[in-house]
mmCIF file of C-alpha atoms in Angstrom:
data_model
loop_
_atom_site.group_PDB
_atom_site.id
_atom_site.type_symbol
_atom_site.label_atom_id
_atom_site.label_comp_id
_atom_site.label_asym_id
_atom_site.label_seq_id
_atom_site.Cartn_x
_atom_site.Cartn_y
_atom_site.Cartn_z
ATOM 1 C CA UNK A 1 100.340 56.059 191.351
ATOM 2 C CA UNK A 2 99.600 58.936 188.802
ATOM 3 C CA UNK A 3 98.312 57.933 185.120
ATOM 4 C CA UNK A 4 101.749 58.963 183.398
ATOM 5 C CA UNK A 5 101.049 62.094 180.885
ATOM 6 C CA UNK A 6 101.492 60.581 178.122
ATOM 7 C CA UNK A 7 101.809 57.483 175.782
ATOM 8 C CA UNK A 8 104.921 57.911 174.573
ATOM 9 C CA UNK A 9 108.351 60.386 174.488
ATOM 10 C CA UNK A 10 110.885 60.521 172.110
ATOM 11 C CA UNK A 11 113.430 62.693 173.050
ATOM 12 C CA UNK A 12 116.415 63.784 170.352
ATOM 13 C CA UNK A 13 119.165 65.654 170.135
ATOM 14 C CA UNK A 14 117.347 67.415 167.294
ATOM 15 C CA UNK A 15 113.534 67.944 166.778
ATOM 16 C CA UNK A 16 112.723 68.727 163.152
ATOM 17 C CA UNK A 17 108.963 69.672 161.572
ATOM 18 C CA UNK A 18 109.289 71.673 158.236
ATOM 19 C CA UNK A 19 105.846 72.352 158.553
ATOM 20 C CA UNK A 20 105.740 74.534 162.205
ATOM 21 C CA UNK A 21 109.521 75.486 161.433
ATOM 22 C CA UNK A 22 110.658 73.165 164.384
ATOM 23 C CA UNK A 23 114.468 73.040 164.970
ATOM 24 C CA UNK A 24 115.434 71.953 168.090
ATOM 25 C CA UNK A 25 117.069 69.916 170.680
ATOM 26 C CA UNK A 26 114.016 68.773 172.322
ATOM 27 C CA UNK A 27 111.405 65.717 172.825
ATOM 28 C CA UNK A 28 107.835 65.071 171.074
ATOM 29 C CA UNK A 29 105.029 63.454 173.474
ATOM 30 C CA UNK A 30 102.337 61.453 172.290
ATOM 31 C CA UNK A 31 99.023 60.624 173.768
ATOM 32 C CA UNK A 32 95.931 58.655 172.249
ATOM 33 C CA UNK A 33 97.421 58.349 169.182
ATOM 34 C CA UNK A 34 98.282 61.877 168.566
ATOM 35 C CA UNK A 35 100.762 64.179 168.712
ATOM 36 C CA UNK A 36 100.304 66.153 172.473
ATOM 37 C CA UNK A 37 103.639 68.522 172.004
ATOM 38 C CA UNK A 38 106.765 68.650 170.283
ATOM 39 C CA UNK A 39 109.420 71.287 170.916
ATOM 40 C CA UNK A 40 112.395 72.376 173.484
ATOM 41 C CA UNK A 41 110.176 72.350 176.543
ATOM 42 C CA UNK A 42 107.975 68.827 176.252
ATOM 43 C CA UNK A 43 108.264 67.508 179.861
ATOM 44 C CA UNK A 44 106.200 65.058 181.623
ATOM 45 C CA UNK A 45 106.020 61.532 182.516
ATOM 46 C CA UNK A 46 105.328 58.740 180.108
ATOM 47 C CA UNK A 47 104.239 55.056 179.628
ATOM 48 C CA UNK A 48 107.255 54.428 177.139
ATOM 49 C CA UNK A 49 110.087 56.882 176.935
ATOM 50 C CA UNK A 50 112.874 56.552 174.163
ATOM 51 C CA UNK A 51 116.079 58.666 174.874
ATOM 52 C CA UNK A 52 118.229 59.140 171.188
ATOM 53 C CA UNK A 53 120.806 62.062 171.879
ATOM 54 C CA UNK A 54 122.516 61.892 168.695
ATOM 55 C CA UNK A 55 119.300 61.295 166.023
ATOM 56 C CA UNK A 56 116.880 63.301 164.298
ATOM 57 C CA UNK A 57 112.932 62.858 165.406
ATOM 58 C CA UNK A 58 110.554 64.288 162.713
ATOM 59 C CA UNK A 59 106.828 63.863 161.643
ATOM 60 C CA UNK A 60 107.059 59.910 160.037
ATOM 61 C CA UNK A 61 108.311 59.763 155.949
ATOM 62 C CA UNK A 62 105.837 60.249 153.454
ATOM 63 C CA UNK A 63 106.737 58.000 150.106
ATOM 64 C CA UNK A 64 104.533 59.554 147.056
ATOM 65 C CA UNK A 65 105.622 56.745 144.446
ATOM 66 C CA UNK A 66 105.933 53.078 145.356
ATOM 67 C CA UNK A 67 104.613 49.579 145.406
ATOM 68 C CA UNK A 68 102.677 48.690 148.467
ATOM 69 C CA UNK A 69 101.034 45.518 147.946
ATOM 70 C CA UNK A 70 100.065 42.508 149.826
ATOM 71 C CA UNK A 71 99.813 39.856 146.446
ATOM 72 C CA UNK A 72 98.021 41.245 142.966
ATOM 73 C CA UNK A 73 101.054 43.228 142.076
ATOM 74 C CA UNK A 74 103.784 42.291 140.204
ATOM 75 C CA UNK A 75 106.034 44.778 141.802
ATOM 76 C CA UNK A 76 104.115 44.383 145.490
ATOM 77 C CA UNK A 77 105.962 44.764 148.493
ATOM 78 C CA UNK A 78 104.372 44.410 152.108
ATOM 79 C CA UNK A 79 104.268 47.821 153.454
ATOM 80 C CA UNK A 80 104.454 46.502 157.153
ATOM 81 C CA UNK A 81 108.145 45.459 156.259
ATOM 82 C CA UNK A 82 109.327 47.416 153.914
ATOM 83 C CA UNK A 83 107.965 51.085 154.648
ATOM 84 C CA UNK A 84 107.452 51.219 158.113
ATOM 85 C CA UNK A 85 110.555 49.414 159.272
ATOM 86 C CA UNK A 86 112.134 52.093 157.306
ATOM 87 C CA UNK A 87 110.687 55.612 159.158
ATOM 88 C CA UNK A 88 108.117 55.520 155.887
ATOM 89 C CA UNK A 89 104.539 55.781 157.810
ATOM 90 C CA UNK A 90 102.768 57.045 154.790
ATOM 91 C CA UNK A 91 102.992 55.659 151.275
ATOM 92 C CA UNK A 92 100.804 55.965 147.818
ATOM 93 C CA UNK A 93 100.847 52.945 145.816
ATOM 94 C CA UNK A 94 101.994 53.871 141.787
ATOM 95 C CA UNK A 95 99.135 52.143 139.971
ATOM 96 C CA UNK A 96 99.266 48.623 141.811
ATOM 97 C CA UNK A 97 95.220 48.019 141.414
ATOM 98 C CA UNK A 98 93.228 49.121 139.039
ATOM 99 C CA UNK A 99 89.082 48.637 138.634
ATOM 100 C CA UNK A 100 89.345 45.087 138.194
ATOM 101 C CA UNK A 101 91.517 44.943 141.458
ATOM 102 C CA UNK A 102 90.498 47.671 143.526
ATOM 103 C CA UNK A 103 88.245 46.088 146.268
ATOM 104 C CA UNK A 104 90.751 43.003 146.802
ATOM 105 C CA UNK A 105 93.595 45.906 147.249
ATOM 106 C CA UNK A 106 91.282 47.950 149.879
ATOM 107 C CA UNK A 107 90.709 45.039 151.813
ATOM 108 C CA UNK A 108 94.302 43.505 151.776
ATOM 109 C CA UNK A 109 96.464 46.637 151.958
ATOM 110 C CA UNK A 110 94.341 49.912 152.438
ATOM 111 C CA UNK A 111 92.305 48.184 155.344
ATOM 112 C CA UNK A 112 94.769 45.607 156.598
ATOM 113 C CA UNK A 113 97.935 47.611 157.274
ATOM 114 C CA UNK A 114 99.746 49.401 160.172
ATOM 115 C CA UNK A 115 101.011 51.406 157.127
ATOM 116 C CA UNK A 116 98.686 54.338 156.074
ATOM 117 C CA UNK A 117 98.349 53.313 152.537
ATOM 118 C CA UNK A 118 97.094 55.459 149.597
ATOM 119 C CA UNK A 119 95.779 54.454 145.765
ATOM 120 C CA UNK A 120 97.089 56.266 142.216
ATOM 121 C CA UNK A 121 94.659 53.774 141.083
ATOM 122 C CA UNK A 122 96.038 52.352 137.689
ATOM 123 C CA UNK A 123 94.425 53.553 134.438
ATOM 124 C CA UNK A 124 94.363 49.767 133.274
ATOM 125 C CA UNK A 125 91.850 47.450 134.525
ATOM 126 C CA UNK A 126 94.689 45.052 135.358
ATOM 127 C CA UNK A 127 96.535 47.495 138.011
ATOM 128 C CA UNK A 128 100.314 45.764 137.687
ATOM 129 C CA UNK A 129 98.699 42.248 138.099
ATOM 130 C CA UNK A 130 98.555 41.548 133.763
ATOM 131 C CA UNK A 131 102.461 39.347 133.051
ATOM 132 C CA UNK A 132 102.471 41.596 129.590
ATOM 133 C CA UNK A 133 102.139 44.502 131.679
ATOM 134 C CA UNK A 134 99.526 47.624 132.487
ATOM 135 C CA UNK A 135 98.331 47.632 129.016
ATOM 136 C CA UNK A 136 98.587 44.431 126.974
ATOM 137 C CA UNK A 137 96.233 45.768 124.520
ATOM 138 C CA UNK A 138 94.261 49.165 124.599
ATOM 139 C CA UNK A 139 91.050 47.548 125.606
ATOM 140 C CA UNK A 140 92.363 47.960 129.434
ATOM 141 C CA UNK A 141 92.820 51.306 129.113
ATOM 142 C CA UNK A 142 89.103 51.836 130.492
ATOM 143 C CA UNK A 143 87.989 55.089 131.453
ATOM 144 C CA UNK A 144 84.127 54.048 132.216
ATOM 145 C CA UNK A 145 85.752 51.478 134.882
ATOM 146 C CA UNK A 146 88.598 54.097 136.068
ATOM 147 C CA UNK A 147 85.732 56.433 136.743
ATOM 148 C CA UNK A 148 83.266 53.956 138.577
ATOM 149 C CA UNK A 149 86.192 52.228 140.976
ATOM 150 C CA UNK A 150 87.285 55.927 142.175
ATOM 151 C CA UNK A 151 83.834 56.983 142.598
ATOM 152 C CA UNK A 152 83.832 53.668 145.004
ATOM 153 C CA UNK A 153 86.878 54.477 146.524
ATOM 154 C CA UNK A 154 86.380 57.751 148.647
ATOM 155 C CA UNK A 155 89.823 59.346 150.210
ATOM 156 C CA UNK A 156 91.674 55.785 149.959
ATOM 157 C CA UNK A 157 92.031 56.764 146.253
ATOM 158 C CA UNK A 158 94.408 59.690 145.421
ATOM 159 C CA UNK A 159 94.329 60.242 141.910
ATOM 160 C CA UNK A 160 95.094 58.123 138.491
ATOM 161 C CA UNK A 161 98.721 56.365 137.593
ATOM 162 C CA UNK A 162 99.212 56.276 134.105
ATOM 163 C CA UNK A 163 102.612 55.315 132.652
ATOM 164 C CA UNK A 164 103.444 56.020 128.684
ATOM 165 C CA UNK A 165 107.206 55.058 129.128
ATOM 166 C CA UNK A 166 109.702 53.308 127.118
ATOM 167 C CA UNK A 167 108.013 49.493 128.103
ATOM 168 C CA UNK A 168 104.681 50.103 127.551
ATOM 169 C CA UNK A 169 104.068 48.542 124.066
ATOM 170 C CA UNK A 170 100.404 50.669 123.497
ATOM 171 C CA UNK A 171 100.303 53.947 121.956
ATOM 172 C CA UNK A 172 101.522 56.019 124.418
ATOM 173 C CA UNK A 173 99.478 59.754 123.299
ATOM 174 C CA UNK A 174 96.220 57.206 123.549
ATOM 175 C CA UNK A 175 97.101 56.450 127.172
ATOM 176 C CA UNK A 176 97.875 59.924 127.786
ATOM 177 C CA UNK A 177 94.445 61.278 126.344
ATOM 178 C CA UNK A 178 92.390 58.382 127.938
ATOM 179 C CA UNK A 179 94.320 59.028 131.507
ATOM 180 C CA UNK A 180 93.712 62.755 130.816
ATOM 181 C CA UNK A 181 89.653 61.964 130.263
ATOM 182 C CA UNK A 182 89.377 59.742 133.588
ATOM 183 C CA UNK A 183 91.024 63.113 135.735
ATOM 184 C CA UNK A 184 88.349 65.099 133.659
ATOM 185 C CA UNK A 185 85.664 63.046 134.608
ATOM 186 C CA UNK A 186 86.704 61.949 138.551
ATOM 187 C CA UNK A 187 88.049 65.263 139.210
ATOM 188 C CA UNK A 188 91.419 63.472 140.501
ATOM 189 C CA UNK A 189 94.886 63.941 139.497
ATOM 190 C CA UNK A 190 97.353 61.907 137.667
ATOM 191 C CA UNK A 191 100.100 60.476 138.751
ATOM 192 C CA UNK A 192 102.235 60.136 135.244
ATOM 193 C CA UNK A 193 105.342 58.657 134.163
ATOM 194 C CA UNK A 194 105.735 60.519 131.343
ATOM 195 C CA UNK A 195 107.123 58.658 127.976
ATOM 196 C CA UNK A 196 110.639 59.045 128.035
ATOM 197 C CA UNK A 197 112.025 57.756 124.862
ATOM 198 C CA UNK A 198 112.413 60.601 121.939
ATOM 199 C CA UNK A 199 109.460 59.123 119.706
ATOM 200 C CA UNK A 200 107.316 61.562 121.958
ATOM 201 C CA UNK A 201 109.099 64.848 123.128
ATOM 202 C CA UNK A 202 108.748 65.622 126.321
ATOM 203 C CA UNK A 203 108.351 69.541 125.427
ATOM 204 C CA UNK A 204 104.794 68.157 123.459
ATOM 205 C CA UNK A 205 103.510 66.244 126.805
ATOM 206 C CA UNK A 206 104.016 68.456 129.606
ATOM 207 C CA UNK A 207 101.662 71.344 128.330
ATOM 208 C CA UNK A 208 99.011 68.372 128.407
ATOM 209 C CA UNK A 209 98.695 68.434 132.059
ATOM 210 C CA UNK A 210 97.382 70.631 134.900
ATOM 211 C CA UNK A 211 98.101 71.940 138.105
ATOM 212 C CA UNK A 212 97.958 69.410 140.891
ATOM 213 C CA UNK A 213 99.222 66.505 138.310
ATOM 214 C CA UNK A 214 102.281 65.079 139.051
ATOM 215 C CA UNK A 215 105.245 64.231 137.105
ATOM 216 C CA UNK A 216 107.338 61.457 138.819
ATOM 217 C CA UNK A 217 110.589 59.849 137.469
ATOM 218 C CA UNK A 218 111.825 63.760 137.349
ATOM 219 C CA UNK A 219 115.606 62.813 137.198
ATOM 220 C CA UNK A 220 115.933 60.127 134.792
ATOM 221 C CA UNK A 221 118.749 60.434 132.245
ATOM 222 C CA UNK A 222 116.811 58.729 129.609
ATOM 223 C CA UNK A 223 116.873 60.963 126.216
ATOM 224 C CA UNK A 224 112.928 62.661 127.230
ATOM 225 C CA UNK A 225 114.869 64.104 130.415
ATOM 226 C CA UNK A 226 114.028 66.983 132.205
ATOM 227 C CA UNK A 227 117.595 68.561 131.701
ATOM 228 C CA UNK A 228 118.373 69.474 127.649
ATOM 229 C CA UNK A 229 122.298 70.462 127.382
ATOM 230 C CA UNK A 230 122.899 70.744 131.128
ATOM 231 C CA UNK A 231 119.882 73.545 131.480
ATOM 232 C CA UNK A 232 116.476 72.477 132.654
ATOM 233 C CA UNK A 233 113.865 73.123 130.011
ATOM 234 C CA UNK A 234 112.054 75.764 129.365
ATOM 235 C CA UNK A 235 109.420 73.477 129.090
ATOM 236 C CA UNK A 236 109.422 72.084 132.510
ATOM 237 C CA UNK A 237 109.673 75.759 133.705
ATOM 238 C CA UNK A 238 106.279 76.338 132.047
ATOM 239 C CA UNK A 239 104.692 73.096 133.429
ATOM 240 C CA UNK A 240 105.573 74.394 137.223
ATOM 241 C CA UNK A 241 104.595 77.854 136.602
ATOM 242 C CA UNK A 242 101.485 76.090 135.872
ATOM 243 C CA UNK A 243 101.114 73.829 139.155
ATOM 244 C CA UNK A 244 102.117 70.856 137.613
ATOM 245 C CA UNK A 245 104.384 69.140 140.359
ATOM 246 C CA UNK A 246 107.633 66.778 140.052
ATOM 247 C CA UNK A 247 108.744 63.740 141.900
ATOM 248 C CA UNK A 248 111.961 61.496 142.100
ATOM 249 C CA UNK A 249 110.437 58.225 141.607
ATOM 250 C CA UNK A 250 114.032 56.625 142.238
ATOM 251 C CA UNK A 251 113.271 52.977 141.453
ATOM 252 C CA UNK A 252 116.014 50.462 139.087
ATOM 253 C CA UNK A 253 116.035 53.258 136.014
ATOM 254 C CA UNK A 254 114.927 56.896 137.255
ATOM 255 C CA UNK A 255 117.423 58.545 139.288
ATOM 256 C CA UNK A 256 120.989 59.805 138.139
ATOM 257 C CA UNK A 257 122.956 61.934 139.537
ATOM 258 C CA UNK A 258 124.073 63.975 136.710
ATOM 259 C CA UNK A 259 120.824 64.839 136.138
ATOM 260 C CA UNK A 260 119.927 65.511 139.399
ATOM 261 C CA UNK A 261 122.990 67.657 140.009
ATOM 262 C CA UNK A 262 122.340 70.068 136.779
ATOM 263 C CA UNK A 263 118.979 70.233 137.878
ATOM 264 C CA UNK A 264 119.247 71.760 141.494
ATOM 265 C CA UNK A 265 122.030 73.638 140.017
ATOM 266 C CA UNK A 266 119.751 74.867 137.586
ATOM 267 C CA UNK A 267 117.833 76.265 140.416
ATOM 268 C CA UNK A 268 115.244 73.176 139.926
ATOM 269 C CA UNK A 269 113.819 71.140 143.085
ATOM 270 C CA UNK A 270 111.822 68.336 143.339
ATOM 271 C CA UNK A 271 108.116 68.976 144.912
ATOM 272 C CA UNK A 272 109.035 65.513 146.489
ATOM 273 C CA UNK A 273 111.564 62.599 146.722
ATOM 274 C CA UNK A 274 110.156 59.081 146.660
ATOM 275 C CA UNK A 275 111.509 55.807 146.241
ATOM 276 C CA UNK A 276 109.609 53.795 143.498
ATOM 277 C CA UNK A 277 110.423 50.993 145.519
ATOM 278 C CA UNK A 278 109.203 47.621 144.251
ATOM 279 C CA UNK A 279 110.009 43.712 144.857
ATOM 280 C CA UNK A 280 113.425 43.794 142.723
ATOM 281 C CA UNK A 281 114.818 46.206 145.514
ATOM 282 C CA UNK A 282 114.340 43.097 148.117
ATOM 283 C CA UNK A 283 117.261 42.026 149.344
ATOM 284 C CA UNK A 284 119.686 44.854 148.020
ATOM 285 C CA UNK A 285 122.689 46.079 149.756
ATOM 286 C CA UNK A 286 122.534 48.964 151.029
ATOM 287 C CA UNK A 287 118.832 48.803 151.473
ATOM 288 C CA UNK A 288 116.686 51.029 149.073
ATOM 289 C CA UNK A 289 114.666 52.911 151.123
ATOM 290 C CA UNK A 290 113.042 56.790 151.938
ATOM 291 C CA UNK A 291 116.377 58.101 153.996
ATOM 292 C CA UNK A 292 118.755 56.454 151.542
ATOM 293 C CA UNK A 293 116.734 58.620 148.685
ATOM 294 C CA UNK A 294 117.046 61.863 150.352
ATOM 295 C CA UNK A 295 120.578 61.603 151.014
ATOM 296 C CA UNK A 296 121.175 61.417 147.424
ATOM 297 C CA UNK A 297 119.462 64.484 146.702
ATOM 298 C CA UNK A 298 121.450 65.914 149.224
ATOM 299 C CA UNK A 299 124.418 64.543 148.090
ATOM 300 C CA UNK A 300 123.232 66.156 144.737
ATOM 301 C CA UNK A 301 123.253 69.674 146.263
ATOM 302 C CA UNK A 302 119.664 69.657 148.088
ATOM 303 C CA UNK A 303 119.552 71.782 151.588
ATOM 304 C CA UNK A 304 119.004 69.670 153.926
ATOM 305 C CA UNK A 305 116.276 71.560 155.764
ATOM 306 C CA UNK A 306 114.368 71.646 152.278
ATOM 307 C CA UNK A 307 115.240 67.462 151.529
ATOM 308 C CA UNK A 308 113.763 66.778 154.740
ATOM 309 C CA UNK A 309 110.270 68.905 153.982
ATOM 310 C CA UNK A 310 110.366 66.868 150.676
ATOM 311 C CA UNK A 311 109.659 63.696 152.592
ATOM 312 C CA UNK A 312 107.232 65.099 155.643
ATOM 313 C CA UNK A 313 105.083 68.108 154.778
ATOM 314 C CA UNK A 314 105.429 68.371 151.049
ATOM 315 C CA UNK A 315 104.379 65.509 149.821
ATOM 316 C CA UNK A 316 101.586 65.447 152.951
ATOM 317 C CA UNK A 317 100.166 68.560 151.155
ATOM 318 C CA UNK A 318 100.363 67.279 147.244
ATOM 319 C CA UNK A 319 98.122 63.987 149.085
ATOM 320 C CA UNK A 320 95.499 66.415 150.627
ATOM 321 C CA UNK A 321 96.855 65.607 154.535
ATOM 322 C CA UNK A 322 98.075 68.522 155.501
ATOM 323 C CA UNK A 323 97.386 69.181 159.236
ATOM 324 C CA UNK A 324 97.039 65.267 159.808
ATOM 325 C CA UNK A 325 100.565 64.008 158.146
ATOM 326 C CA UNK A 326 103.707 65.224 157.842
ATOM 327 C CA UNK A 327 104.382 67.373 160.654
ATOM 328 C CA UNK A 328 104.906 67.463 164.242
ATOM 329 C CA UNK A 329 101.888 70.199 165.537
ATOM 330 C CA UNK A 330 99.848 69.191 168.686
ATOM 331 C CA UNK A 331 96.587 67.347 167.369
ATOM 332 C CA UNK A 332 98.259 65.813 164.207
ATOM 333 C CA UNK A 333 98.233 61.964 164.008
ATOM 334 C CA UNK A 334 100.997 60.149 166.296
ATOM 335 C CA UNK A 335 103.425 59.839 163.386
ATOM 336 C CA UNK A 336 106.866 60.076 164.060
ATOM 337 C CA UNK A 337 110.456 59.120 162.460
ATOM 338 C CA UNK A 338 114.049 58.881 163.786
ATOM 339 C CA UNK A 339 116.792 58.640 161.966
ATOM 340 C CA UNK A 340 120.864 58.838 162.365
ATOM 341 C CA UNK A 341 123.491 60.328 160.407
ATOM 342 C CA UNK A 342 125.932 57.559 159.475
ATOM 343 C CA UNK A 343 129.101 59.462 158.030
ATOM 344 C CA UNK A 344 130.398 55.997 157.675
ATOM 345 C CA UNK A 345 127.450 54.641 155.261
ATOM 346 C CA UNK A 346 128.200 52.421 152.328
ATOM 347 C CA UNK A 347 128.239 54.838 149.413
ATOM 348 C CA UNK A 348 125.510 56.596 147.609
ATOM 349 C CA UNK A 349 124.951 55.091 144.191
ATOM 350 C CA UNK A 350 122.283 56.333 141.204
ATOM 351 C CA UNK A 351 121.103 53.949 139.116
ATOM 352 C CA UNK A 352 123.980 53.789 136.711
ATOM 353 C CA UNK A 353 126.415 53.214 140.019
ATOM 354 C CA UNK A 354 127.892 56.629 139.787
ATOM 355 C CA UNK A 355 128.553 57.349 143.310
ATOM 356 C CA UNK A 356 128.892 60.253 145.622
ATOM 357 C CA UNK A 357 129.986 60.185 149.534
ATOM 358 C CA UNK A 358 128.940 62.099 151.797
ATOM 359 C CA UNK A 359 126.949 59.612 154.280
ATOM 360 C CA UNK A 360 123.299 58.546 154.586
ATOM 361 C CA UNK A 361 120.292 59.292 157.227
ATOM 362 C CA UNK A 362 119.955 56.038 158.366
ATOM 363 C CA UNK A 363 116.057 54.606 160.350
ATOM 364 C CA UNK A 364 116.038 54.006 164.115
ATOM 365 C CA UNK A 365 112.316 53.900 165.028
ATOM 366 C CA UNK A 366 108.876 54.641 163.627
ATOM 367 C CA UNK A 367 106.190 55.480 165.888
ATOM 368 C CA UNK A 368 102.477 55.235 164.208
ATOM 369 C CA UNK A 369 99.611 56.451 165.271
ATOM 370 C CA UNK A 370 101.433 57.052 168.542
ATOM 371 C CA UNK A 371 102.654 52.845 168.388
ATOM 372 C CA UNK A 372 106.176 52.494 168.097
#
């Protein structure tokens, strides 16, 4: 008998890849590990072949902002159960490890996963491992050891997390200018949850960052919100004109839908949706997870077409995998998610409960590395 053509074929009633402008009715193929063809016309025989007429296959979910963690993290999930179950195949960890965690974290979760992980390694030395948080004092706040563990770290580390909001008892324009002096010196970007309480305006932080540094929590209604008297700020305007990206960061506090609404109405997007999620979301009802997150912002007025490319090829790009991540084009790696439309999902709540129907995209399978 003839080897079968390839590893695996998913076929769907609808292909999607932002990335190649894929739209179709169709199948994608895997072989080795890889993608071999995705598209209308993918025949062939296969080893494994999954028939879903009524879901959506795409390149597999890429979370920018949550907590991956196997132990050493207060806010640690597995990634194995709690990404990949859920269509996620690629997810950066939000400051989990920091210097005086890092190798433990590269050889527990980086190394040890199905889940592609990636580091915003944490500014502190503690990562989210200290019980009185990233910076108990400003003595972890050290740039010397920030700049040694990166240069240790090659492409498993990102960029910096540094968080100056509401909790953090240390001054937060110290963090800001320390966090700003490790990018100088590493060359990486940060990852910043900007302070979001009105004892630091958040027109006097954003000109303090660059292009390629990210803003997460982008949608919070906390007073240091990206919308000022149901306009987005001129402010915020300025900081994309300059490259400086936002993110969701959903997470217990950062996502409201009033917010969110004036935003897109605004004309505003999100560079990408993420989750934030972290071990308090265990055990919730719905589940928190990737799919859930975009149909909010759809909910909220996103397209859908440009939601979807928020969670695949976007957020591929802002991580420096674009070609290998995020998309569906012959050669990329064998990462694939399919989800269903469930018009009968359990409302969509923000983090206030304020809900909105409209159903939810919904995980079937996750395929990485060509391994369902």
């Amino acid at each position: 008998m003839p080897a079968p053509d390839y590893d695996l074929l998913i076929r769907a009633g609808r292909v999607f890849c932002a990335e190649t402008g894929l739209d179709v009715p169709g199948a994608v193929a895997l072989k080795d590990g890889r993608i071999a063809a995705s598209g209308p016309a993918v025949e062939g025989s296969a080893a494994m072949v999954y028939d879903f007429p009524d879901a959506l296959a795409l390149p597999g979910l890429v979370d920018l902002h949550a907590h991956p963690a196997r132990g050493g993290s207060r806010y640690g999930v597995d990634p194995d159960v709690h990404f990949l179950s859920r269509g996620v195949t690629t997810v950066m960890s939000q400051g989990d490890a920091g210097a005086g965690n890092w190798p433990a974290y590269r050889e527990r979760v980086i190394g040890a996963c199905r889940t592609r992980v990636m580091l915003a390694i944490n500014l502190s030395i503690h990562g989210e491992s200290h019980p009185d948080g990233c910076f108990p004092d400003l003595d972890a706040a050290d740039v010397d050891a920030c700049v040694s563990a990166i240069e240790s770290g090659g492409g498993d580390i990102w960029g910096i997390a540094a968080n100056t909001g509401p909790s953090n008892p240390t001054p937060p324009r110290e963090i800001m200018s320390r966090a700003l002096e490790a990018s100088e010196r590493s060359g990486k970007p940060l990852l910043v949850g900007t302070r979001l309480s009105s004892d630091w305006s958040l027109d006097d932080q954003l000109p303090l960052l660059r292009a390629g540094d990210v803003v997460t929590y982008c949608f919070n209604d906390f007073p240091e919100s990206v919308v000022k008297d149901g306009r987005i700020r001129s402010s915020v305007r300025d900081a994309r004109d300059r490259g400086v990206l936002f993110d969701i960061g959903h997470g217990m506090r950062s996502f409201s839908f009033a917010v969110a609404e004036a935003a897109i109405a605004d004309g505003f997007l999100p560079d990408t949706i993420s989750t934030d999620l972290y071990s308090r979301h265990v055990g919730s009802s719905p589940r928190h997870d990737l799919p859930r997150t975009m149909s909010k912002l759809i909910a909220a007025g996103m397209s859908e077409r440009v939601a979807l490319s928020r969670v695949t090829c976007r957020p591929a790009e802002v991580l420096g995998l674009k070609g290998e991540v995020g998309t569906l084009r012959a050669g990329a790696c064998g990462d694939v998610a399919v989800l269903r439309w469930n018009e009968h999902a359990p409302p969509l709540r923000d983090v206030d409960c304020i809900e909105r129907p409209g159903g939810c995209w919904e995980p079937v399978l996750a395929a990485r590395a060509g391994v369902v």
